[in-house]
JSON list of C-alpha atoms in Angstrom, two decimals:
[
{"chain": "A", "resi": 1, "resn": "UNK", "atom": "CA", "xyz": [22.47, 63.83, -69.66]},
{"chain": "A", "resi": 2, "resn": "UNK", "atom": "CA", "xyz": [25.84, 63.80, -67.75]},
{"chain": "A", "resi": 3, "resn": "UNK", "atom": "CA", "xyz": [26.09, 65.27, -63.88]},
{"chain": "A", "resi": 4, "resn": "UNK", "atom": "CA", "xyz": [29.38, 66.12, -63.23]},
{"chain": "A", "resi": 5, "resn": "UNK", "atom": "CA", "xyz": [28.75, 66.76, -59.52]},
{"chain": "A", "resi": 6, "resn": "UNK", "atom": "CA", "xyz": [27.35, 64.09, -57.34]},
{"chain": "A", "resi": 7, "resn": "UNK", "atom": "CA", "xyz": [28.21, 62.45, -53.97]},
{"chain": "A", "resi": 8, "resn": "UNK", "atom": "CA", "xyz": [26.96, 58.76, -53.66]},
{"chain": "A", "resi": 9, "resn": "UNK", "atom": "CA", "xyz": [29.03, 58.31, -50.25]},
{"chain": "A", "resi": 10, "resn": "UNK", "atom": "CA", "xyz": [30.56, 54.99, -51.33]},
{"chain": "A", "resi": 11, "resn": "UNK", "atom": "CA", "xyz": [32.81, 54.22, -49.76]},
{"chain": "A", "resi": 12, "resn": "UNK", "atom": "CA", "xyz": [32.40, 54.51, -45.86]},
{"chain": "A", "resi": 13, "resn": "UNK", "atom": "CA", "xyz": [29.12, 56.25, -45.80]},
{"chain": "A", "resi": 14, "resn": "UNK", "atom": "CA", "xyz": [27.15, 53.53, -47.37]},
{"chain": "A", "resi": 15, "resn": "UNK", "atom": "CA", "xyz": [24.09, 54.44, -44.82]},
{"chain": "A", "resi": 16, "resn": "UNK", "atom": "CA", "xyz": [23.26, 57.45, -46.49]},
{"chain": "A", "resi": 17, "resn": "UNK", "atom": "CA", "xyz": [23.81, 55.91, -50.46]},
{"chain": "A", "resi": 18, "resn": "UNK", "atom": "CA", "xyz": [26.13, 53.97, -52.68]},
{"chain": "A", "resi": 19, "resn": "UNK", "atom": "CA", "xyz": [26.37, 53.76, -56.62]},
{"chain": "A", "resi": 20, "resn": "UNK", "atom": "CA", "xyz": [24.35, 51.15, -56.84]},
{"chain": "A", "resi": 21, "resn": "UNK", "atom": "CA", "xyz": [21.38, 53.10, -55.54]},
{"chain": "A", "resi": 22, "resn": "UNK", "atom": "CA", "xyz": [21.78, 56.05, -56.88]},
{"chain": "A", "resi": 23, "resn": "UNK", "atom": "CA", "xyz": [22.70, 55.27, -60.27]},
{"chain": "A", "resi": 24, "resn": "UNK", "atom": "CA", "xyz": [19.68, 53.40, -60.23]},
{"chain": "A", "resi": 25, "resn": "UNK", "atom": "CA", "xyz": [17.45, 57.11, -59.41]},
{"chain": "A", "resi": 26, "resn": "UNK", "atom": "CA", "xyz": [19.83, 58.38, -62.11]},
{"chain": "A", "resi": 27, "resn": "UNK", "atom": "CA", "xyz": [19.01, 56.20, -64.84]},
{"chain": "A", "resi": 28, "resn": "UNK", "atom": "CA", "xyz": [15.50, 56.12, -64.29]},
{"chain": "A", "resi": 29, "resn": "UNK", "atom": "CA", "xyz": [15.40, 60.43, -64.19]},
{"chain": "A", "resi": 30, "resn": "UNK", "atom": "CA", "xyz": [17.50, 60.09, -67.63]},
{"chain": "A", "resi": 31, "resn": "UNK", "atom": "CA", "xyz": [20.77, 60.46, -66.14]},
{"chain": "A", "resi": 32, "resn": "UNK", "atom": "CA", "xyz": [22.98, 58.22, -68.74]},
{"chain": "A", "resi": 33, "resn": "UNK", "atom": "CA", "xyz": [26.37, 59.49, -66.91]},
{"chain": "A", "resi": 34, "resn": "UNK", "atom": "CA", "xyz": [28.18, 60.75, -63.62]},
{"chain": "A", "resi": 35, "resn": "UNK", "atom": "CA", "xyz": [31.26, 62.35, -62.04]},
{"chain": "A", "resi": 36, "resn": "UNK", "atom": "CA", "xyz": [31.09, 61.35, -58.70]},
{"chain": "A", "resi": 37, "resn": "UNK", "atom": "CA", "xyz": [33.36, 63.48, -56.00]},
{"chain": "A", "resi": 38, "resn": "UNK", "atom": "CA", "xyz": [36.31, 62.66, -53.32]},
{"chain": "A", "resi": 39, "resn": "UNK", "atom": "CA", "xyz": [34.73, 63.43, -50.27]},
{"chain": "A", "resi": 40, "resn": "UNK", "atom": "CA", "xyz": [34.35, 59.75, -49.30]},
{"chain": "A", "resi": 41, "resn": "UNK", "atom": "CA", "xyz": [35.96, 57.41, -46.30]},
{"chain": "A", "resi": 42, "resn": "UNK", "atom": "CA", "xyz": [38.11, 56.76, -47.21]},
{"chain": "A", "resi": 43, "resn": "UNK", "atom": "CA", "xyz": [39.24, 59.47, -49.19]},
{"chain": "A", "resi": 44, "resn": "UNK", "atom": "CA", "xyz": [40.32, 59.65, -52.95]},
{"chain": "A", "resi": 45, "resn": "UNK", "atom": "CA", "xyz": [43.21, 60.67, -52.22]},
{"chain": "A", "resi": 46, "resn": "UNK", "atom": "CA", "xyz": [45.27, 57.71, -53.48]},
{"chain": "A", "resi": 47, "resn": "UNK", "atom": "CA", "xyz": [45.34, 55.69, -56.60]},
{"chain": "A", "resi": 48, "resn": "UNK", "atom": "CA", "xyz": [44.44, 52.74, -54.58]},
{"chain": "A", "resi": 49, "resn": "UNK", "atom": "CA", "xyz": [41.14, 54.83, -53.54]},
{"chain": "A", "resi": 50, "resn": "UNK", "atom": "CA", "xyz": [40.91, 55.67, -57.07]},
{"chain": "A", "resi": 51, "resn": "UNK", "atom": "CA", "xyz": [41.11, 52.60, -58.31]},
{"chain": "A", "resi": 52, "resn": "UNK", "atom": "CA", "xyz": [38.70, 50.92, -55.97]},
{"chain": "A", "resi": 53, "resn": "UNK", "atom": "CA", "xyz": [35.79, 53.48, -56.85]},
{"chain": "A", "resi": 54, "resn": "UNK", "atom": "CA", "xyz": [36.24, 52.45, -60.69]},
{"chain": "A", "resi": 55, "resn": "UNK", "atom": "CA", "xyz": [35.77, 48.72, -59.18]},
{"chain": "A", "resi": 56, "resn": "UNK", "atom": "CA", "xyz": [33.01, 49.13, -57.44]},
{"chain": "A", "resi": 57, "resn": "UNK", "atom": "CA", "xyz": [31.14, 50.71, -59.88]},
{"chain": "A", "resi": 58, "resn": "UNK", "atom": "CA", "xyz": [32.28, 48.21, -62.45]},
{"chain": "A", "resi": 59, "resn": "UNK", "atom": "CA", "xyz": [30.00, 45.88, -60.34]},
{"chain": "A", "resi": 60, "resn": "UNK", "atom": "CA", "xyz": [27.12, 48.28, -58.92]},
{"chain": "A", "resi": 61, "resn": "UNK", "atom": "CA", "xyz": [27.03, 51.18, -61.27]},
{"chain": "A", "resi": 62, "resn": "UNK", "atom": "CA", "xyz": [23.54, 51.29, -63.87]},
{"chain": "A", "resi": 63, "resn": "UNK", "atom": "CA", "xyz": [25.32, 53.98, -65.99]},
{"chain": "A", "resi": 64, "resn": "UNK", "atom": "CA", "xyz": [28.46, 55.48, -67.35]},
{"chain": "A", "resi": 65, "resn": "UNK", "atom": "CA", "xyz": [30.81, 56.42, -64.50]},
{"chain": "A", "resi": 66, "resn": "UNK", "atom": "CA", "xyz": [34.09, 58.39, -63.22]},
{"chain": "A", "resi": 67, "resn": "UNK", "atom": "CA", "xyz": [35.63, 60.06, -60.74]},
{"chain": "A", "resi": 68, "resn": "UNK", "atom": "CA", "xyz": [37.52, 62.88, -59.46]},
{"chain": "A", "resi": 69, "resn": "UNK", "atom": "CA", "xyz": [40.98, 62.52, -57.53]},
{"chain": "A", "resi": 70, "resn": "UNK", "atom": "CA", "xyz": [40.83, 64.42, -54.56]},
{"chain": "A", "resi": 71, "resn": "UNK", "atom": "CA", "xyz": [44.15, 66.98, -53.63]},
{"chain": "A", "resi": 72, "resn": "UNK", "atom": "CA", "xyz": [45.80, 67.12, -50.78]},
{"chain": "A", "resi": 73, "resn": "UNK", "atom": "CA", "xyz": [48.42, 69.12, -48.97]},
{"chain": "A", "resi": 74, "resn": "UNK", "atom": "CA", "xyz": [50.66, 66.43, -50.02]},
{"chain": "A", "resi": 75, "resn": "UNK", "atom": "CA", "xyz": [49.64, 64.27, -53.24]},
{"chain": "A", "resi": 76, "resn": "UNK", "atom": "CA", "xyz": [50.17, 66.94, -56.00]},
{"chain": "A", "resi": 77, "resn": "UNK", "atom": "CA", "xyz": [53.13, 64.55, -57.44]},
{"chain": "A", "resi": 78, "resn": "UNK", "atom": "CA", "xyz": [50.29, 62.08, -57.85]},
{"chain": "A", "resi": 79, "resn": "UNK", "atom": "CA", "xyz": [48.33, 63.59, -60.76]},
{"chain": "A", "resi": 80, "resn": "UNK", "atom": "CA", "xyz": [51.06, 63.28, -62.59]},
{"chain": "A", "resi": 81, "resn": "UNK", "atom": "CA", "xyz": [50.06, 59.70, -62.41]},
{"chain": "A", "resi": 82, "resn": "UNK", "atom": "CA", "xyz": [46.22, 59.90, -63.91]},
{"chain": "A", "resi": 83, "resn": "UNK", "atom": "CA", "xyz": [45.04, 58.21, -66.52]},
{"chain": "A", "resi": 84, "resn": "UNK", "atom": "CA", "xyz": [42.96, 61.37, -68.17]},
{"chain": "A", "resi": 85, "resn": "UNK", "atom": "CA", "xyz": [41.29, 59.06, -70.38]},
{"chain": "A", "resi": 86, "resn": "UNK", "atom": "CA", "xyz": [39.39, 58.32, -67.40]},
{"chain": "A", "resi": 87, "resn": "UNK", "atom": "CA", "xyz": [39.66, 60.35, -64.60]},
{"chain": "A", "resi": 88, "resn": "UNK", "atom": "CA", "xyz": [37.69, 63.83, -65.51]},
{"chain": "A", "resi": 89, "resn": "UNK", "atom": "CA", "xyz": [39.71, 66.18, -63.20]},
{"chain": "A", "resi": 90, "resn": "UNK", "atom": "CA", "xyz": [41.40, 66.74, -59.79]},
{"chain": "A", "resi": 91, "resn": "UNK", "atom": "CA", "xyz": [38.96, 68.41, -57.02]},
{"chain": "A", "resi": 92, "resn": "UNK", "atom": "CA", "xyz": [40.20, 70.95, -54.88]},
{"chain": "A", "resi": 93, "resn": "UNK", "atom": "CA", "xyz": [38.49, 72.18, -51.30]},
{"chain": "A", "resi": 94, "resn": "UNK", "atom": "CA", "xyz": [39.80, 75.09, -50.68]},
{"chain": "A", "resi": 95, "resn": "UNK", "atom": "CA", "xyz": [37.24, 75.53, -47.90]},
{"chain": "A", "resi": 96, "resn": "UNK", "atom": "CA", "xyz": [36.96, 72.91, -44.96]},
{"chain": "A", "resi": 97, "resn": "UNK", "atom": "CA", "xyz": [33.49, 70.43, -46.26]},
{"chain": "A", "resi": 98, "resn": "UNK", "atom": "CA", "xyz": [32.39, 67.11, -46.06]},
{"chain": "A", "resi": 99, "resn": "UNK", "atom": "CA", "xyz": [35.66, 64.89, -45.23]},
{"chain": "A", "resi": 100, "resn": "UNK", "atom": "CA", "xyz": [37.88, 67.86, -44.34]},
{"chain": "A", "resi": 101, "resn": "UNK", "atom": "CA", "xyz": [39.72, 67.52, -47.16]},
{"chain": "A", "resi": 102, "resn": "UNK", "atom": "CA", "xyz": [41.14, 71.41, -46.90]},
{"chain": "A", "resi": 103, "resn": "UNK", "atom": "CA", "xyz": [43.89, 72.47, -49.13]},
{"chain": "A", "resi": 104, "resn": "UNK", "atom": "CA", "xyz": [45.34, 75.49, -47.29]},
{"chain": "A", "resi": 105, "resn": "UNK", "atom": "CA", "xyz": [48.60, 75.90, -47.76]},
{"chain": "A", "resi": 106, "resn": "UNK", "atom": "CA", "xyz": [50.33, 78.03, -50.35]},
{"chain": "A", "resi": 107, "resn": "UNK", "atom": "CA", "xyz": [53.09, 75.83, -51.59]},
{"chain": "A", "resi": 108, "resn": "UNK", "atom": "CA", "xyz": [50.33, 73.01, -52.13]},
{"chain": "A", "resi": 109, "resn": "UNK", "atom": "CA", "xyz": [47.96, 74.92, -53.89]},
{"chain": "A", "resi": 110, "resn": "UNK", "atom": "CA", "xyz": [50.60, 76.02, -56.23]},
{"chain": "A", "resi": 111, "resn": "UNK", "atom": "CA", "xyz": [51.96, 72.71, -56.97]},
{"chain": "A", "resi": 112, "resn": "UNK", "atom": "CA", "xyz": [48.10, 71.48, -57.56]},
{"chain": "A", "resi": 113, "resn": "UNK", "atom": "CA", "xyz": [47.32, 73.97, -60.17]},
{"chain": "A", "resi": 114, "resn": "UNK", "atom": "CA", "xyz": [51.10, 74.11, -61.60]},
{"chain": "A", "resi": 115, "resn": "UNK", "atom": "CA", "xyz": [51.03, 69.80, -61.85]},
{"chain": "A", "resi": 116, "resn": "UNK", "atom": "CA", "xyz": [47.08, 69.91, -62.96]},
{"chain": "A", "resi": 117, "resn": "UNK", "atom": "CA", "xyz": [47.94, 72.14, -65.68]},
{"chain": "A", "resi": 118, "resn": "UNK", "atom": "CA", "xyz": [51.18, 70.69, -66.86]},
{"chain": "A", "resi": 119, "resn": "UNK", "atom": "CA", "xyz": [48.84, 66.99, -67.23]},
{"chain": "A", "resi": 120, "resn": "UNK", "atom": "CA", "xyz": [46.07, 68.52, -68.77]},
{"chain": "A", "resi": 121, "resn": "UNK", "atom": "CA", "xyz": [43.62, 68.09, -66.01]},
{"chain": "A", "resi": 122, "resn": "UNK", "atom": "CA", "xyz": [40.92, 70.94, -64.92]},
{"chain": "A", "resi": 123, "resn": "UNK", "atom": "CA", "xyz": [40.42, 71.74, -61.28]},
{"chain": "A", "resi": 124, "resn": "UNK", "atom": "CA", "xyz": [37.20, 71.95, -59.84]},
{"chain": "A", "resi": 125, "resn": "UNK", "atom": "CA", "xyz": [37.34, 73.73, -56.20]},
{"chain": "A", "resi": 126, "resn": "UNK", "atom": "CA", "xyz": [35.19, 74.00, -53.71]},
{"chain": "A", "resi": 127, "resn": "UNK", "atom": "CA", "xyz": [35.87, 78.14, -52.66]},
{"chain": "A", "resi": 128, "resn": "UNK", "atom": "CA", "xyz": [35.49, 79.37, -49.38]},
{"chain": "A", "resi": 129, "resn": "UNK", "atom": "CA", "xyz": [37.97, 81.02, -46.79]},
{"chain": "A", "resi": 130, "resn": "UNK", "atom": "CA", "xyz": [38.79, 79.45, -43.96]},
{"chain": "A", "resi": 131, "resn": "UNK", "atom": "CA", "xyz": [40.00, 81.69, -41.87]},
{"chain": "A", "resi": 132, "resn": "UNK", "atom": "CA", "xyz": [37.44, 84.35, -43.13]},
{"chain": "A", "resi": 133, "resn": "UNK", "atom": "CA", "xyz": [35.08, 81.37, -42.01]},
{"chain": "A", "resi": 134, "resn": "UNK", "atom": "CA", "xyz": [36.45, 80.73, -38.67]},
{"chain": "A", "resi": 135, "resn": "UNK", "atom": "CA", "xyz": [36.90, 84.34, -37.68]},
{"chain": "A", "resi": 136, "resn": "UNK", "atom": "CA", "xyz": [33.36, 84.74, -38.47]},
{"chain": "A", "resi": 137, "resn": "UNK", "atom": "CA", "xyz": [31.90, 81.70, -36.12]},
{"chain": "A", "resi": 138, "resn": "UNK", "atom": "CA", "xyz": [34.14, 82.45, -33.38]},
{"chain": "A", "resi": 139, "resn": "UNK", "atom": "CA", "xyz": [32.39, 86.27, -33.84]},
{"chain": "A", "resi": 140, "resn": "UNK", "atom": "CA", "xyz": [29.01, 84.34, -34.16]},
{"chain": "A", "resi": 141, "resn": "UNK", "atom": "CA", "xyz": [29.59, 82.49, -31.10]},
{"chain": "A", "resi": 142, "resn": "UNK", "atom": "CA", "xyz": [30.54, 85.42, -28.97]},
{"chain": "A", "resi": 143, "resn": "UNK", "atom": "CA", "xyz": [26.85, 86.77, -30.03]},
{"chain": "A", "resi": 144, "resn": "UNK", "atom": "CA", "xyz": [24.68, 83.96, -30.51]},
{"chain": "A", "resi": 145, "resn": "UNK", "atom": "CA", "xyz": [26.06, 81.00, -28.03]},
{"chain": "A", "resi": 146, "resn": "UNK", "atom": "CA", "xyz": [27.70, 77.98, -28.61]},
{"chain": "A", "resi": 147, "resn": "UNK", "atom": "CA", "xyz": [25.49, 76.56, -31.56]},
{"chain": "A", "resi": 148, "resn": "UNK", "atom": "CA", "xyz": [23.99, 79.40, -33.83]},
{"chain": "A", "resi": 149, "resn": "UNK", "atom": "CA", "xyz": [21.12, 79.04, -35.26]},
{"chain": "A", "resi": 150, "resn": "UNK", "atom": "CA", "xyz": [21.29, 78.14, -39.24]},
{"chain": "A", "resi": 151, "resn": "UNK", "atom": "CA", "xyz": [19.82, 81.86, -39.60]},
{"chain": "A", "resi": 152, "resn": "UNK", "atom": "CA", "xyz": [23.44, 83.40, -39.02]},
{"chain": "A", "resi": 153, "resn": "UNK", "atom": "CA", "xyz": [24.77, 80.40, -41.54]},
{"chain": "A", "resi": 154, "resn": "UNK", "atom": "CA", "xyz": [25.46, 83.08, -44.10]},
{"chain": "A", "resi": 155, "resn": "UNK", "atom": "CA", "xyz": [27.27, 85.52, -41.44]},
{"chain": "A", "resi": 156, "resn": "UNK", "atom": "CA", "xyz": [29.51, 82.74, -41.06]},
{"chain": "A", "resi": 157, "resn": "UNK", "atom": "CA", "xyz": [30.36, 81.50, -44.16]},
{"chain": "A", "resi": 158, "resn": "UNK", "atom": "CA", "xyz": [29.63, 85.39, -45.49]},
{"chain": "A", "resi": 159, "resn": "UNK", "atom": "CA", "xyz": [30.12, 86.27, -49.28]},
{"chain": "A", "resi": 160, "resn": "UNK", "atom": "CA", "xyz": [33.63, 87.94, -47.95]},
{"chain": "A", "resi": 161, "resn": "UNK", "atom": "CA", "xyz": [34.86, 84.14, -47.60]},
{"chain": "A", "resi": 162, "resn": "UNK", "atom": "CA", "xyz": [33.29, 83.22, -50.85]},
{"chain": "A", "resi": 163, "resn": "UNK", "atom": "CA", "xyz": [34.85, 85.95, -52.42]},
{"chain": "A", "resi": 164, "resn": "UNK", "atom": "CA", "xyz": [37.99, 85.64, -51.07]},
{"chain": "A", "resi": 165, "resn": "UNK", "atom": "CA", "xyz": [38.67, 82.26, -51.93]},
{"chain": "A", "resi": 166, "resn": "UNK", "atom": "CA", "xyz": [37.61, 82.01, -55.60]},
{"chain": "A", "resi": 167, "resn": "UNK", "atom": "CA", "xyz": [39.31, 84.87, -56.23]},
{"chain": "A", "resi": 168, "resn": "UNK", "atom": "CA", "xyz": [42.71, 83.17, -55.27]},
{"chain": "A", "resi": 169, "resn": "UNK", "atom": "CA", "xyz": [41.49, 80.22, -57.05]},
{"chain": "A", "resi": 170, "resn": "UNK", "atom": "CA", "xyz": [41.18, 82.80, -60.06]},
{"chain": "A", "resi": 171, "resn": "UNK", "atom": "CA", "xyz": [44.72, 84.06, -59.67]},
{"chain": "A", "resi": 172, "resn": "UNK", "atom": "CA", "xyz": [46.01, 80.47, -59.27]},
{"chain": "A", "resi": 173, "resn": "UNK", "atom": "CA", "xyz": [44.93, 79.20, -62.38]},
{"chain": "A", "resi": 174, "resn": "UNK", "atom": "CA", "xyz": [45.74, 82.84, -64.85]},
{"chain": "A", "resi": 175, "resn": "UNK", "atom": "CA", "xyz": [49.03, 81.84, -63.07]},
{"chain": "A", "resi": 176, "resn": "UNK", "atom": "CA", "xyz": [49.90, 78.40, -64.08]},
{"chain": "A", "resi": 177, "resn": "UNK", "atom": "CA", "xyz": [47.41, 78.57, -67.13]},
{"chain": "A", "resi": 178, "resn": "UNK", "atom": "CA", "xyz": [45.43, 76.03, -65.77]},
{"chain": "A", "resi": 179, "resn": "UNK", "atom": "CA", "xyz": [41.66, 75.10, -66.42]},
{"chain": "A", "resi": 180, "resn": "UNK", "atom": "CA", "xyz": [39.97, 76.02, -63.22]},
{"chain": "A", "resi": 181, "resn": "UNK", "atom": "CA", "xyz": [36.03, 75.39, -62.70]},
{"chain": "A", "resi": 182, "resn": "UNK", "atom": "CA", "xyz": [34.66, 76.79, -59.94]},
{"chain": "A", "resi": 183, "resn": "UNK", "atom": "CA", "xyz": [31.64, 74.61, -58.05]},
{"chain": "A", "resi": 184, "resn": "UNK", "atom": "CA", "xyz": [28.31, 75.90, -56.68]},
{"chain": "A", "resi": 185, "resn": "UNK", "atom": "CA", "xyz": [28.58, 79.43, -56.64]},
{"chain": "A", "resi": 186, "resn": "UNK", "atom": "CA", "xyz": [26.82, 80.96, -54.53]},
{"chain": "A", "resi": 187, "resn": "UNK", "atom": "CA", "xyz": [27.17, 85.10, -54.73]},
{"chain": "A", "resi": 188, "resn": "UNK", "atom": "CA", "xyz": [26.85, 87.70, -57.34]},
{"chain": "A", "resi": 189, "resn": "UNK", "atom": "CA", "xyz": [30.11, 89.07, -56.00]},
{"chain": "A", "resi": 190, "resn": "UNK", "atom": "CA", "xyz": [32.08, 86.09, -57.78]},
{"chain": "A", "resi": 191, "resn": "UNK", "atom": "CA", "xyz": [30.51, 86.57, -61.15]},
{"chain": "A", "resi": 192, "resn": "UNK", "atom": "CA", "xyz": [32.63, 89.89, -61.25]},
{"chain": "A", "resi": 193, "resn": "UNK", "atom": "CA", "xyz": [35.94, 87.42, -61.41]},
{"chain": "A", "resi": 194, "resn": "UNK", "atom": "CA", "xyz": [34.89, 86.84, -65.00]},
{"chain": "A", "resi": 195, "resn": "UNK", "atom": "CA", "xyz": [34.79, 90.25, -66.32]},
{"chain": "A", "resi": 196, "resn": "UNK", "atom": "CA", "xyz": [38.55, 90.17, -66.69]},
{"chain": "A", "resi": 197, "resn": "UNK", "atom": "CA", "xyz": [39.33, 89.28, -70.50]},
{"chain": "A", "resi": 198, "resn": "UNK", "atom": "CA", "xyz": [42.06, 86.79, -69.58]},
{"chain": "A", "resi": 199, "resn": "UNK", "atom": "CA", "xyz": [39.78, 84.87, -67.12]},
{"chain": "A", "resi": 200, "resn": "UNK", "atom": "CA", "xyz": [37.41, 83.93, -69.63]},
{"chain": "A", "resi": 201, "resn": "UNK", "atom": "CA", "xyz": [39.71, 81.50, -71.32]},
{"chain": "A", "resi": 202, "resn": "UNK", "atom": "CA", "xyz": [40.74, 79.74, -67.63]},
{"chain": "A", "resi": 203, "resn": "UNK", "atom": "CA", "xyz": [37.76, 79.63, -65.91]},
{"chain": "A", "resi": 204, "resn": "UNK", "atom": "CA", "xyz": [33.79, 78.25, -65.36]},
{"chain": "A", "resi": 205, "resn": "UNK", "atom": "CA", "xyz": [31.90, 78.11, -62.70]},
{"chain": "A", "resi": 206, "resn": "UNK", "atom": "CA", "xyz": [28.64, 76.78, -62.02]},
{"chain": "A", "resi": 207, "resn": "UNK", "atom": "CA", "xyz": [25.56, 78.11, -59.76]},
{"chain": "A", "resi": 208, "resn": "UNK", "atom": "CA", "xyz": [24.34, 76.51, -56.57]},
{"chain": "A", "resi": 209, "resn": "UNK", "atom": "CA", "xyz": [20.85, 77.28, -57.49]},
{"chain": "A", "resi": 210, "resn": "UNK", "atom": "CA", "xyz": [20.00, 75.19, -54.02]},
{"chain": "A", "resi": 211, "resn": "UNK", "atom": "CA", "xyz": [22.41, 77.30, -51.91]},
{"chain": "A", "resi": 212, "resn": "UNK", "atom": "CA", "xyz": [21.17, 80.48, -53.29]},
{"chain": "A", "resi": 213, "resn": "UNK", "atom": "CA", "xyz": [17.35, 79.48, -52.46]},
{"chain": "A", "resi": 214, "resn": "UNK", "atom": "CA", "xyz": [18.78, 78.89, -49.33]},
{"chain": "A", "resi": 215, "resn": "UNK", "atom": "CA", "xyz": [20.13, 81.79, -48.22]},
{"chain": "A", "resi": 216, "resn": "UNK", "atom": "CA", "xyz": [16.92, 83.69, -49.64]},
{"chain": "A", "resi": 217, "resn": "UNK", "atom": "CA", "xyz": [15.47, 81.82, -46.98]},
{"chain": "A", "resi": 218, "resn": "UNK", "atom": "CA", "xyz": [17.80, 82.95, -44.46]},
{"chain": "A", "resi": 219, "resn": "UNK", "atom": "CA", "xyz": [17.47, 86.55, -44.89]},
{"chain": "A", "resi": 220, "resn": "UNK", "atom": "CA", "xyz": [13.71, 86.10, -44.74]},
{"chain": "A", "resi": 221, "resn": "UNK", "atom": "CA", "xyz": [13.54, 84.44, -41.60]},
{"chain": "A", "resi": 222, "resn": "UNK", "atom": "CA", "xyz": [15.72, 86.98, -40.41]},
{"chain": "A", "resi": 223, "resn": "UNK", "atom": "CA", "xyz": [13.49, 90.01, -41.63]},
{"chain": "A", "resi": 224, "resn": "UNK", "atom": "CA", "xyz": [10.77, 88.12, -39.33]}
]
């Protein structure tokens, strides 16, 4: 079995996890490979980053291993530079997460796809609106207090800003005719981006089975 998602938190966050440990859980639940994600301190935003992940787990790692590079605003003229005999893709937040490693701006997002595409990487994002997002806290805030409760999580980050965001993420990659694969969906509304012939040959996405139990949740705490 390969997962193509994790987050083992090495480096910077070794408190929580590191390779050694979890590709130790891995291997024993038959886990014989991993794709492990950016979101780290430091960041893997660089090909010194890059590189030290591969080192580390050269020395720690139970299994098969690689890792995604992790865009920026400002290092699209890096993937350019990948080895894709061992680097699996580039990872794209294009929603503030773990690391706030947020990919806003227009220019940069098209030079990410454009560059990814011309090397023959895929994109995996991370889809949610921002601004959608922030518009909805401050909205939250103005009802609920300072700190709302995790109830009114999906008001905030609502299926408008999931929507919203993989559906540029969509028209990015029918754009620059890039491979786009979109991570832990989380609404029926984005499973409409598919019915478009053309998308079908661009883009995946997989379901956040997790996220969706959790927002079940949600709504039936809120019903009382």
């Amino acid at each position: 079995m390969i997962d193509t998602h994790v987050h083992f938190r090495e480096p910077g966050m070794e408190e929580k996890a590191n390779i050694e440990s979890e590709t130790r859980a891995a291997a024993f639940g038959g886990v014989t490979s991993f794709f492990e994600m950016p979101n780290t301190n430091p960041q893997t935003t660089s090909l010194a980053a890059l590189n030290d992940k591969y080192e580390r787990a050269k020395r720690s790692s139970h299994i098969n291993y690689s890792f995604f590079f992790g865009a920026t605003n400002a290092n699209a003229e890096l993937i350019k530079q990948l080895d894709k005999h061992l680097v699996p893709g580039v990872k794209l937040f294009m929603g503030a997460s773990t690391g706030n490693m947020l990919v806003d701006r227009k220019a940069a997002l098209d030079a990410i796809f454009s560059s990814a595409a011309h090397e023959g990487f895929p994109v995996m994002t991370h889809c949610e609106d921002s601004n959608i997002i922030n518009e909805n806290m401050k909205r939250a805030k103005s009802l609920y207090g300072d700190d709302p409760d995790i109830v009114h999580h999906h008001e905030i980050r609502s299926e408008e800003a999931c929507y919203q965001s993989s559906k540029l993420a969509v028209e990015l990659a029918l754009k620059h005719h890039t491979q786009l694969h979109i991570a832990h969906l989380s609404t029926a509304r984005e499973l409409s981006l598919l019915e478009q012939n053309a998308v079908k040959d661009f883009v995946t996405m997989e379901l956040a089975s997790l996220i969706c139990t959790l927002r079940m949740m949600i709504t039936l705490l809120k019903k009382g």
